[in-house]
Structure formats: structure tokens, C-alpha cells
Amino acid sequence: MVRRKPGALLPLEVAILEAATACARDGDPEFHGFAVAERIQERDGARRLTAHGTLYKALARLEAGGLLESHWEDPDVAVAEGRPRRRLYRVTPLGAHARAEARAVESPNAFRPGLVT
């Protein structure tokens, strides 16, 4: 089993935070697992979606770490749409900060406003 530094994010976790941020930017601050899996697939040009177990374990880790928060949607919405209820997630301020930190580590020489070299 691969060990990682405390606070370090796995690539899938960064991808989830990136996709969640894209959802928020598009006017949808809350997302459900399948929606974020589709965004990751589109972004990466993958032929298949991220595996169900892998995705939801990563969502649970992010929530346990305070990077996401979640709640069950209103059951009336699910009934009206004829489907099961969804667990809706939202990026927390800590999650937004972790995403920014991960991006800075990925591209340390990238231009960042306010940084003078």
C-alpha cells in the first residue's frame, strides 16, 4: 500500500475538487457523484467513468478531511424525477484552498497573481 504525506491529495481527489469547482463556476455549487464522474471523464477524455467504489471512497475521504460537505437532497425532488435520492456535495473553503495548493504544487512555475519573483 502506498503511503502519502498527511494532507497530500491523490490525483483523483484533486480531479474531484477541480470538477466540483467547475460545477460551481457553471452555477451549480452542489454536485452528486455521477455528475462529477462525468465531468472528470469529459476533462480527461476517458472512455470509461471512474469506478463507483473508487469515486465514493474518495468523496468520503474528502468529506472526512473537511474538504467537502454533503447532505441528502429533498426526497420530493427525487420522487418528482422518478429516481433515487442523491447525496449532494459542496466544496468547503478548506477544499478550495487545498485545490489551489495542489495546483501550485503541480505547476510551481505557473504565474500566480500577487507573486513577485
Short mmCIF file of N, CA, C and O in Angstrom, two decimals:
data_model
loop_
_atom_site.label_atom_id
_atom_site.label_comp_id
_atom_site.label_asym_id
_atom_site.label_seq_id
_atom_site.Cartn_x
_atom_site.Cartn_y
_atom_site.Cartn_z
N MET A 1 0.84 -1.18 0.00
CA MET A 1 0.00 0.00 0.00
C MET A 1 0.89 1.25 0.00
O MET A 1 1.84 1.34 0.76
N VAL A 2 0.57 2.18 -0.84
CA VAL A 2 1.34 3.41 -0.98
C VAL A 2 0.98 4.37 0.15
O VAL A 2 -0.18 4.59 0.44
N ARG A 3 2.02 4.89 0.78
CA ARG A 3 1.80 5.89 1.84
C ARG A 3 1.89 7.28 1.22
O ARG A 3 2.66 7.51 0.29
N ARG A 4 1.12 8.19 1.76
CA ARG A 4 1.21 9.57 1.28
C ARG A 4 1.39 10.49 2.47
O ARG A 4 1.03 10.16 3.59
N LYS A 5 1.94 11.65 2.19
CA LYS A 5 2.15 12.62 3.25
C LYS A 5 0.81 13.09 3.79
O LYS A 5 -0.15 13.24 3.02
N PRO A 6 0.72 13.35 5.08
CA PRO A 6 -0.53 13.89 5.63
C PRO A 6 -0.89 15.19 4.90
O PRO A 6 -0.05 16.05 4.69
N GLY A 7 -2.13 15.27 4.49
CA GLY A 7 -2.61 16.46 3.80
C GLY A 7 -2.43 16.42 2.29
O GLY A 7 -2.97 17.26 1.59
N ALA A 8 -1.65 15.45 1.80
CA ALA A 8 -1.45 15.34 0.35
C ALA A 8 -2.69 14.72 -0.28
O ALA A 8 -3.31 13.83 0.28
N LEU A 9 -3.05 15.22 -1.44
CA LEU A 9 -4.22 14.71 -2.15
C LEU A 9 -3.80 13.76 -3.26
O LEU A 9 -2.79 13.98 -3.92
N LEU A 10 -4.59 12.72 -3.45
CA LEU A 10 -4.39 11.81 -4.57
C LEU A 10 -4.88 12.49 -5.85
O LEU A 10 -5.73 13.39 -5.79
N PRO A 11 -4.38 12.08 -7.00
CA PRO A 11 -4.83 12.70 -8.25
C PRO A 11 -6.35 12.67 -8.42
O PRO A 11 -6.92 13.66 -8.89
N LEU A 12 -7.01 11.58 -8.03
CA LEU A 12 -8.47 11.53 -8.14
C LEU A 12 -9.12 12.58 -7.25
O LEU A 12 -10.10 13.21 -7.64
N GLU A 13 -8.57 12.79 -6.07
CA GLU A 13 -9.14 13.78 -5.15
C GLU A 13 -9.00 15.19 -5.72
O GLU A 13 -9.92 16.00 -5.63
N VAL A 14 -7.85 15.47 -6.33
CA VAL A 14 -7.66 16.77 -6.98
C VAL A 14 -8.65 16.91 -8.13
O VAL A 14 -9.28 17.96 -8.31
N ALA A 15 -8.81 15.83 -8.91
CA ALA A 15 -9.76 15.86 -10.04
C ALA A 15 -11.18 16.11 -9.56
O ALA A 15 -11.93 16.85 -10.20
N ILE A 16 -11.56 15.53 -8.43
CA ILE A 16 -12.89 15.76 -7.88
C ILE A 16 -13.06 17.22 -7.49
O ILE A 16 -14.07 17.84 -7.82
N LEU A 17 -12.06 17.78 -6.82
CA LEU A 17 -12.15 19.19 -6.43
C LEU A 17 -12.18 20.10 -7.66
O LEU A 17 -12.89 21.10 -7.67
N GLU A 18 -11.42 19.76 -8.68
CA GLU A 18 -11.43 20.55 -9.92
C GLU A 18 -12.81 20.48 -10.58
O GLU A 18 -13.36 21.51 -11.00
N ALA A 19 -13.39 19.28 -10.67
CA ALA A 19 -14.70 19.11 -11.29
C ALA A 19 -15.78 19.82 -10.47
O ALA A 19 -16.68 20.44 -11.03
N ALA A 20 -15.67 19.75 -9.17
CA ALA A 20 -16.64 20.42 -8.30
C ALA A 20 -16.56 21.93 -8.46
O ALA A 20 -17.58 22.62 -8.48
N THR A 21 -15.35 22.43 -8.60
CA THR A 21 -15.16 23.87 -8.83
C THR A 21 -15.77 24.27 -10.17
O THR A 21 -16.39 25.33 -10.28
N ALA A 22 -15.61 23.42 -11.18
CA ALA A 22 -16.21 23.70 -12.49
C ALA A 22 -17.73 23.72 -12.39
O ALA A 22 -18.38 24.57 -13.00
N CYS A 23 -18.30 22.81 -11.60
CA CYS A 23 -19.76 22.80 -11.39
C CYS A 23 -20.20 24.14 -10.79
O CYS A 23 -21.17 24.75 -11.24
N ALA A 24 -19.47 24.58 -9.76
CA ALA A 24 -19.81 25.84 -9.09
C ALA A 24 -19.68 27.01 -10.06
O ALA A 24 -20.52 27.91 -10.08
N ARG A 25 -18.62 27.00 -10.86
CA ARG A 25 -18.40 28.07 -11.84
C ARG A 25 -19.54 28.13 -12.86
O ARG A 25 -19.91 29.18 -13.34
N ASP A 26 -20.11 26.96 -13.16
CA ASP A 26 -21.24 26.88 -14.10
C ASP A 26 -22.59 27.13 -13.43
O ASP A 26 -23.63 26.92 -14.05
N GLY A 27 -22.56 27.57 -12.17
CA GLY A 27 -23.80 27.93 -11.49
C GLY A 27 -24.43 26.82 -10.69
O GLY A 27 -25.56 26.94 -10.23
N ASP A 28 -23.72 25.72 -10.49
CA ASP A 28 -24.24 24.58 -9.73
C ASP A 28 -23.29 24.28 -8.57
O ASP A 28 -22.42 23.42 -8.69
N PRO A 29 -23.42 24.97 -7.43
CA PRO A 29 -22.46 24.79 -6.35
C PRO A 29 -22.51 23.40 -5.71
O PRO A 29 -21.56 22.99 -5.06
N GLU A 30 -23.62 22.69 -5.88
CA GLU A 30 -23.74 21.35 -5.34
C GLU A 30 -23.70 20.34 -6.48
O GLU A 30 -24.18 20.61 -7.58
N PHE A 31 -23.10 19.20 -6.23
CA PHE A 31 -22.99 18.17 -7.25
C PHE A 31 -23.21 16.80 -6.61
O PHE A 31 -23.08 16.64 -5.41
N HIS A 32 -23.55 15.83 -7.44
CA HIS A 32 -23.67 14.45 -6.95
C HIS A 32 -22.57 13.63 -7.62
O HIS A 32 -21.92 14.08 -8.58
N GLY A 33 -22.32 12.46 -7.10
CA GLY A 33 -21.20 11.65 -7.54
C GLY A 33 -21.15 11.38 -9.03
O GLY A 33 -20.10 11.52 -9.66
N PHE A 34 -22.29 10.98 -9.61
CA PHE A 34 -22.29 10.65 -11.04
C PHE A 34 -21.95 11.88 -11.88
O PHE A 34 -21.21 11.78 -12.87
N ALA A 35 -22.44 13.04 -11.48
CA ALA A 35 -22.16 14.27 -12.23
C ALA A 35 -20.67 14.58 -12.21
O ALA A 35 -20.10 14.98 -13.25
N VAL A 36 -20.02 14.42 -11.07
CA VAL A 36 -18.59 14.72 -11.01
C VAL A 36 -17.80 13.67 -11.79
O VAL A 36 -16.81 13.99 -12.44
N ALA A 37 -18.25 12.42 -11.78
CA ALA A 37 -17.59 11.37 -12.57
C ALA A 37 -17.66 11.70 -14.06
O ALA A 37 -16.68 11.52 -14.79
N GLU A 38 -18.81 12.21 -14.51
CA GLU A 38 -18.95 12.59 -15.91
C GLU A 38 -18.02 13.75 -16.27
O GLU A 38 -17.40 13.76 -17.33
N ARG A 39 -17.91 14.72 -15.37
CA ARG A 39 -17.02 15.87 -15.64
C ARG A 39 -15.56 15.43 -15.72
O ARG A 39 -14.81 15.91 -16.57
N ILE A 40 -15.18 14.52 -14.83
CA ILE A 40 -13.80 14.02 -14.86
C ILE A 40 -13.56 13.26 -16.16
O ILE A 40 -12.52 13.43 -16.80
N GLN A 41 -14.51 12.46 -16.57
CA GLN A 41 -14.40 11.71 -17.82
C GLN A 41 -14.26 12.66 -19.01
O GLN A 41 -13.40 12.47 -19.87
N GLU A 42 -15.07 13.70 -19.06
CA GLU A 42 -15.00 14.68 -20.15
C GLU A 42 -13.66 15.40 -20.16
O GLU A 42 -13.03 15.57 -21.20
N ARG A 43 -13.22 15.81 -18.98
CA ARG A 43 -11.96 16.56 -18.87
C ARG A 43 -10.77 15.71 -19.30
O ARG A 43 -9.88 16.18 -19.99
N ASP A 44 -10.76 14.45 -18.88
CA ASP A 44 -9.63 13.58 -19.16
C ASP A 44 -9.75 12.86 -20.50
O ASP A 44 -8.81 12.20 -20.92
N GLY A 45 -10.92 12.97 -21.14
CA GLY A 45 -11.12 12.27 -22.40
C GLY A 45 -11.12 10.75 -22.23
O GLY A 45 -10.76 10.01 -23.14
N ALA A 46 -11.50 10.31 -21.05
CA ALA A 46 -11.50 8.87 -20.75
C ALA A 46 -12.68 8.17 -21.43
O ALA A 46 -13.72 8.78 -21.68
N ARG A 47 -12.48 6.90 -21.73
CA ARG A 47 -13.55 6.12 -22.34
C ARG A 47 -14.54 5.63 -21.30
O ARG A 47 -15.69 5.37 -21.60
N ARG A 48 -14.07 5.47 -20.06
CA ARG A 48 -14.95 4.95 -19.01
C ARG A 48 -15.00 5.92 -17.84
O ARG A 48 -14.07 6.70 -17.62
N LEU A 49 -16.09 5.84 -17.09
CA LEU A 49 -16.22 6.63 -15.87
C LEU A 49 -15.33 6.04 -14.78
O LEU A 49 -15.00 4.85 -14.81
N THR A 50 -14.98 6.87 -13.81
CA THR A 50 -14.26 6.39 -12.63
C THR A 50 -15.13 5.34 -11.95
O THR A 50 -16.34 5.51 -11.83
N ALA A 51 -14.53 4.27 -11.48
CA ALA A 51 -15.28 3.19 -10.84
C ALA A 51 -16.07 3.72 -9.63
O ALA A 51 -15.58 4.57 -8.88
N HIS A 52 -17.27 3.21 -9.47
CA HIS A 52 -18.19 3.63 -8.40
C HIS A 52 -17.51 3.60 -7.03
O HIS A 52 -17.53 4.57 -6.29
N GLY A 53 -16.91 2.46 -6.69
CA GLY A 53 -16.29 2.32 -5.37
C GLY A 53 -15.14 3.26 -5.16
O GLY A 53 -14.96 3.83 -4.08
N THR A 54 -14.34 3.47 -6.19
CA THR A 54 -13.20 4.37 -6.10
C THR A 54 -13.66 5.81 -5.89
O THR A 54 -13.14 6.53 -5.03
N LEU A 55 -14.65 6.23 -6.65
CA LEU A 55 -15.16 7.59 -6.58
C LEU A 55 -15.76 7.89 -5.20
O LEU A 55 -15.42 8.88 -4.56
N TYR A 56 -16.64 7.01 -4.73
CA TYR A 56 -17.32 7.30 -3.47
C TYR A 56 -16.42 7.18 -2.26
O TYR A 56 -16.61 7.89 -1.27
N LYS A 57 -15.39 6.34 -2.35
CA LYS A 57 -14.40 6.31 -1.26
C LYS A 57 -13.62 7.62 -1.22
O LYS A 57 -13.35 8.16 -0.15
N ALA A 58 -13.28 8.14 -2.39
CA ALA A 58 -12.55 9.42 -2.46
C ALA A 58 -13.44 10.55 -1.95
O ALA A 58 -12.97 11.43 -1.21
N LEU A 59 -14.72 10.56 -2.33
CA LEU A 59 -15.64 11.58 -1.82
C LEU A 59 -15.72 11.51 -0.30
O LEU A 59 -15.71 12.54 0.39
N ALA A 60 -15.79 10.30 0.25
CA ALA A 60 -15.86 10.13 1.71
C ALA A 60 -14.59 10.63 2.38
O ALA A 60 -14.65 11.27 3.44
N ARG A 61 -13.42 10.35 1.78
CA ARG A 61 -12.16 10.85 2.36
C ARG A 61 -12.12 12.38 2.35
O ARG A 61 -11.70 13.01 3.33
N LEU A 62 -12.55 12.97 1.24
CA LEU A 62 -12.56 14.43 1.15
C LEU A 62 -13.52 15.04 2.17
O LEU A 62 -13.20 16.06 2.78
N GLU A 63 -14.65 14.40 2.37
CA GLU A 63 -15.60 14.91 3.37
C GLU A 63 -15.05 14.74 4.78
O GLU A 63 -15.13 15.66 5.60
N ALA A 64 -14.45 13.59 5.06
CA ALA A 64 -13.87 13.35 6.38
C ALA A 64 -12.75 14.35 6.68
O ALA A 64 -12.55 14.73 7.83
N GLY A 65 -12.05 14.78 5.64
CA GLY A 65 -10.97 15.75 5.80
C GLY A 65 -11.44 17.19 5.83
O GLY A 65 -10.64 18.11 5.95
N GLY A 66 -12.76 17.40 5.70
CA GLY A 66 -13.30 18.75 5.76
C GLY A 66 -13.21 19.51 4.45
O GLY A 66 -13.47 20.72 4.41
N LEU A 67 -12.85 18.83 3.35
CA LEU A 67 -12.71 19.50 2.06
C LEU A 67 -14.03 19.57 1.30
O LEU A 67 -14.19 20.40 0.40
N LEU A 68 -14.94 18.68 1.65
CA LEU A 68 -16.29 18.67 1.09
C LEU A 68 -17.28 18.56 2.24
O LEU A 68 -16.93 18.06 3.31
N GLU A 69 -18.49 19.02 1.99
CA GLU A 69 -19.59 18.77 2.91
C GLU A 69 -20.73 18.22 2.07
O GLU A 69 -20.78 18.46 0.85
N SER A 70 -21.62 17.44 2.69
CA SER A 70 -22.68 16.84 1.91
C SER A 70 -23.98 16.76 2.69
O SER A 70 -23.98 16.90 3.91
N HIS A 71 -25.04 16.53 1.95
CA HIS A 71 -26.36 16.30 2.54
C HIS A 71 -27.20 15.54 1.53
O HIS A 71 -26.90 15.54 0.32
N TRP A 72 -28.24 14.88 2.01
CA TRP A 72 -29.16 14.20 1.11
C TRP A 72 -30.13 15.22 0.54
O TRP A 72 -30.61 16.09 1.26
N GLU A 73 -30.42 15.09 -0.75
CA GLU A 73 -31.36 16.02 -1.36
C GLU A 73 -32.77 15.78 -0.83
O GLU A 73 -33.06 14.75 -0.23
N ASP A 74 -33.62 16.73 -1.07
CA ASP A 74 -35.03 16.66 -0.68
C ASP A 74 -35.65 15.44 -1.36
O ASP A 74 -35.58 15.30 -2.59
N PRO A 75 -36.28 14.54 -0.59
CA PRO A 75 -36.86 13.34 -1.20
C PRO A 75 -37.94 13.66 -2.24
O PRO A 75 -38.15 12.90 -3.18
N ASP A 76 -38.64 14.78 -2.07
CA ASP A 76 -39.69 15.15 -3.02
C ASP A 76 -39.12 15.41 -4.42
O ASP A 76 -39.77 15.13 -5.43
N VAL A 77 -37.90 15.93 -4.48
CA VAL A 77 -37.25 16.18 -5.77
C VAL A 77 -37.00 14.85 -6.48
O VAL A 77 -37.30 14.70 -7.66
N ALA A 78 -36.46 13.89 -5.74
CA ALA A 78 -36.18 12.58 -6.33
C ALA A 78 -37.45 11.89 -6.79
O ALA A 78 -37.51 11.32 -7.89
N VAL A 79 -38.50 11.97 -5.98
CA VAL A 79 -39.78 11.35 -6.35
C VAL A 79 -40.34 12.00 -7.61
O VAL A 79 -40.78 11.31 -8.54
N ALA A 80 -40.28 13.31 -7.66
CA ALA A 80 -40.80 14.04 -8.82
C ALA A 80 -40.05 13.67 -10.10
O ALA A 80 -40.62 13.65 -11.19
N GLU A 81 -38.76 13.34 -9.97
CA GLU A 81 -37.95 12.98 -11.12
C GLU A 81 -37.89 11.47 -11.35
O GLU A 81 -37.22 11.00 -12.28
N GLY A 82 -38.57 10.71 -10.47
CA GLY A 82 -38.64 9.26 -10.64
C GLY A 82 -37.31 8.54 -10.49
O GLY A 82 -37.00 7.64 -11.25
N ARG A 83 -36.52 8.93 -9.50
CA ARG A 83 -35.21 8.32 -9.30
C ARG A 83 -34.88 8.29 -7.81
O ARG A 83 -35.55 8.94 -7.00
N PRO A 84 -33.85 7.54 -7.43
CA PRO A 84 -33.44 7.54 -6.01
C PRO A 84 -32.88 8.90 -5.60
O PRO A 84 -32.44 9.69 -6.45
N ARG A 85 -32.87 9.16 -4.30
CA ARG A 85 -32.28 10.39 -3.78
C ARG A 85 -30.78 10.42 -4.04
O ARG A 85 -30.13 9.40 -4.08
N ARG A 86 -30.27 11.61 -4.19
CA ARG A 86 -28.84 11.80 -4.39
C ARG A 86 -28.22 12.44 -3.16
O ARG A 86 -28.84 13.24 -2.50
N ARG A 87 -26.97 12.07 -2.92
CA ARG A 87 -26.19 12.77 -1.91
C ARG A 87 -25.52 13.92 -2.64
O ARG A 87 -24.85 13.73 -3.65
N LEU A 88 -25.72 15.14 -2.17
CA LEU A 88 -25.18 16.33 -2.82
C LEU A 88 -23.97 16.83 -2.04
O LEU A 88 -24.01 16.91 -0.81
N TYR A 89 -22.93 17.15 -2.76
CA TYR A 89 -21.68 17.61 -2.17
C TYR A 89 -21.43 19.06 -2.55
O TYR A 89 -21.89 19.54 -3.57
N ARG A 90 -20.64 19.73 -1.72
CA ARG A 90 -20.24 21.11 -1.95
C ARG A 90 -18.80 21.25 -1.44
O ARG A 90 -18.45 20.72 -0.39
N VAL A 91 -17.98 21.99 -2.18
CA VAL A 91 -16.59 22.24 -1.76
C VAL A 91 -16.62 23.26 -0.62
O VAL A 91 -17.29 24.28 -0.70
N THR A 92 -15.88 22.97 0.43
CA THR A 92 -15.76 23.90 1.56
C THR A 92 -14.63 24.90 1.27
O THR A 92 -13.82 24.68 0.35
N PRO A 93 -14.53 25.97 2.04
CA PRO A 93 -13.39 26.88 1.87
C PRO A 93 -12.05 26.15 2.02
O PRO A 93 -11.10 26.43 1.28
N LEU A 94 -11.98 25.20 2.94
CA LEU A 94 -10.75 24.41 3.11
C LEU A 94 -10.48 23.58 1.85
O LEU A 94 -9.33 23.46 1.42
N GLY A 95 -11.53 23.06 1.23
CA GLY A 95 -11.38 22.30 -0.01
C GLY A 95 -10.88 23.17 -1.15
O GLY A 95 -10.04 22.76 -1.94
N ALA A 96 -11.40 24.40 -1.22
CA ALA A 96 -10.95 25.33 -2.26
C ALA A 96 -9.47 25.66 -2.06
O ALA A 96 -8.69 25.73 -3.02
N HIS A 97 -9.07 25.83 -0.81
CA HIS A 97 -7.67 26.12 -0.50
C HIS A 97 -6.79 24.92 -0.86
O HIS A 97 -5.71 25.09 -1.46
N ALA A 98 -7.23 23.71 -0.52
CA ALA A 98 -6.46 22.50 -0.84
C ALA A 98 -6.30 22.34 -2.34
O ALA A 98 -5.24 21.95 -2.83
N ARG A 99 -7.36 22.64 -3.09
CA ARG A 99 -7.30 22.57 -4.55
C ARG A 99 -6.26 23.56 -5.09
O ARG A 99 -5.44 23.22 -5.94
N ALA A 100 -6.27 24.77 -4.57
CA ALA A 100 -5.30 25.78 -5.01
C ALA A 100 -3.88 25.35 -4.67
O ALA A 100 -2.96 25.52 -5.48
N GLU A 101 -3.69 24.79 -3.49
CA GLU A 101 -2.37 24.31 -3.09
C GLU A 101 -1.90 23.18 -4.00
O GLU A 101 -0.75 23.15 -4.41
N ALA A 102 -2.80 22.26 -4.32
CA ALA A 102 -2.45 21.14 -5.20
C ALA A 102 -2.06 21.64 -6.58
O ALA A 102 -1.11 21.14 -7.19
N ARG A 103 -2.78 22.63 -7.07
CA ARG A 103 -2.45 23.20 -8.39
C ARG A 103 -1.08 23.88 -8.35
O ARG A 103 -0.32 23.81 -9.30
N ALA A 104 -0.77 24.56 -7.25
CA ALA A 104 0.52 25.24 -7.12
C ALA A 104 1.67 24.23 -7.10
O ALA A 104 2.73 24.47 -7.69
N VAL A 105 1.45 23.09 -6.46
CA VAL A 105 2.47 22.05 -6.40
C VAL A 105 2.66 21.42 -7.78
O VAL A 105 3.78 21.13 -8.19
N GLU A 106 1.55 21.23 -8.51
CA GLU A 106 1.62 20.63 -9.84
C GLU A 106 2.40 21.52 -10.80
O GLU A 106 3.11 21.03 -11.66
N SER A 107 2.23 22.83 -10.70
CA SER A 107 2.91 23.74 -11.61
C SER A 107 3.52 24.89 -10.82
O SER A 107 3.01 26.00 -10.83
N PRO A 108 4.65 24.63 -10.15
CA PRO A 108 5.24 25.66 -9.30
C PRO A 108 5.72 26.89 -10.04
O PRO A 108 5.85 27.95 -9.46
N ASN A 109 5.97 26.80 -11.34
CA ASN A 109 6.45 27.95 -12.10
C ASN A 109 5.33 28.70 -12.79
O ASN A 109 5.58 29.66 -13.52
N ALA A 110 4.09 28.26 -12.58
CA ALA A 110 2.96 28.92 -13.22
C ALA A 110 2.77 30.30 -12.61
O ALA A 110 3.02 30.50 -11.43
N PHE A 111 2.30 31.24 -13.42
CA PHE A 111 2.04 32.59 -12.94
C PHE A 111 0.90 32.57 -11.93
O PHE A 111 -0.12 31.94 -12.16
N ARG A 112 1.10 33.21 -10.81
CA ARG A 112 0.05 33.35 -9.81
C ARG A 112 -0.01 34.83 -9.45
O ARG A 112 1.00 35.42 -9.06
N PRO A 113 -1.18 35.45 -9.58
CA PRO A 113 -1.31 36.88 -9.25
C PRO A 113 -0.77 37.17 -7.85
O PRO A 113 -0.99 36.40 -6.93
N GLY A 114 -0.05 38.24 -7.73
CA GLY A 114 0.46 38.65 -6.42
C GLY A 114 1.83 38.07 -6.10
O GLY A 114 2.43 38.42 -5.12
N LEU A 115 2.32 37.18 -6.93
CA LEU A 115 3.61 36.55 -6.69
C LEU A 115 4.67 37.29 -7.48
O LEU A 115 4.61 37.39 -8.70
N VAL A 116 5.64 37.83 -6.79
CA VAL A 116 6.72 38.56 -7.45
C VAL A 116 7.98 37.73 -7.33
O VAL A 116 8.34 37.30 -6.24
N THR A 117 8.65 37.51 -8.46
CA THR A 117 9.90 36.71 -8.42
C THR A 117 11.06 37.53 -8.89
O THR A 117 10.94 38.52 -9.54
#
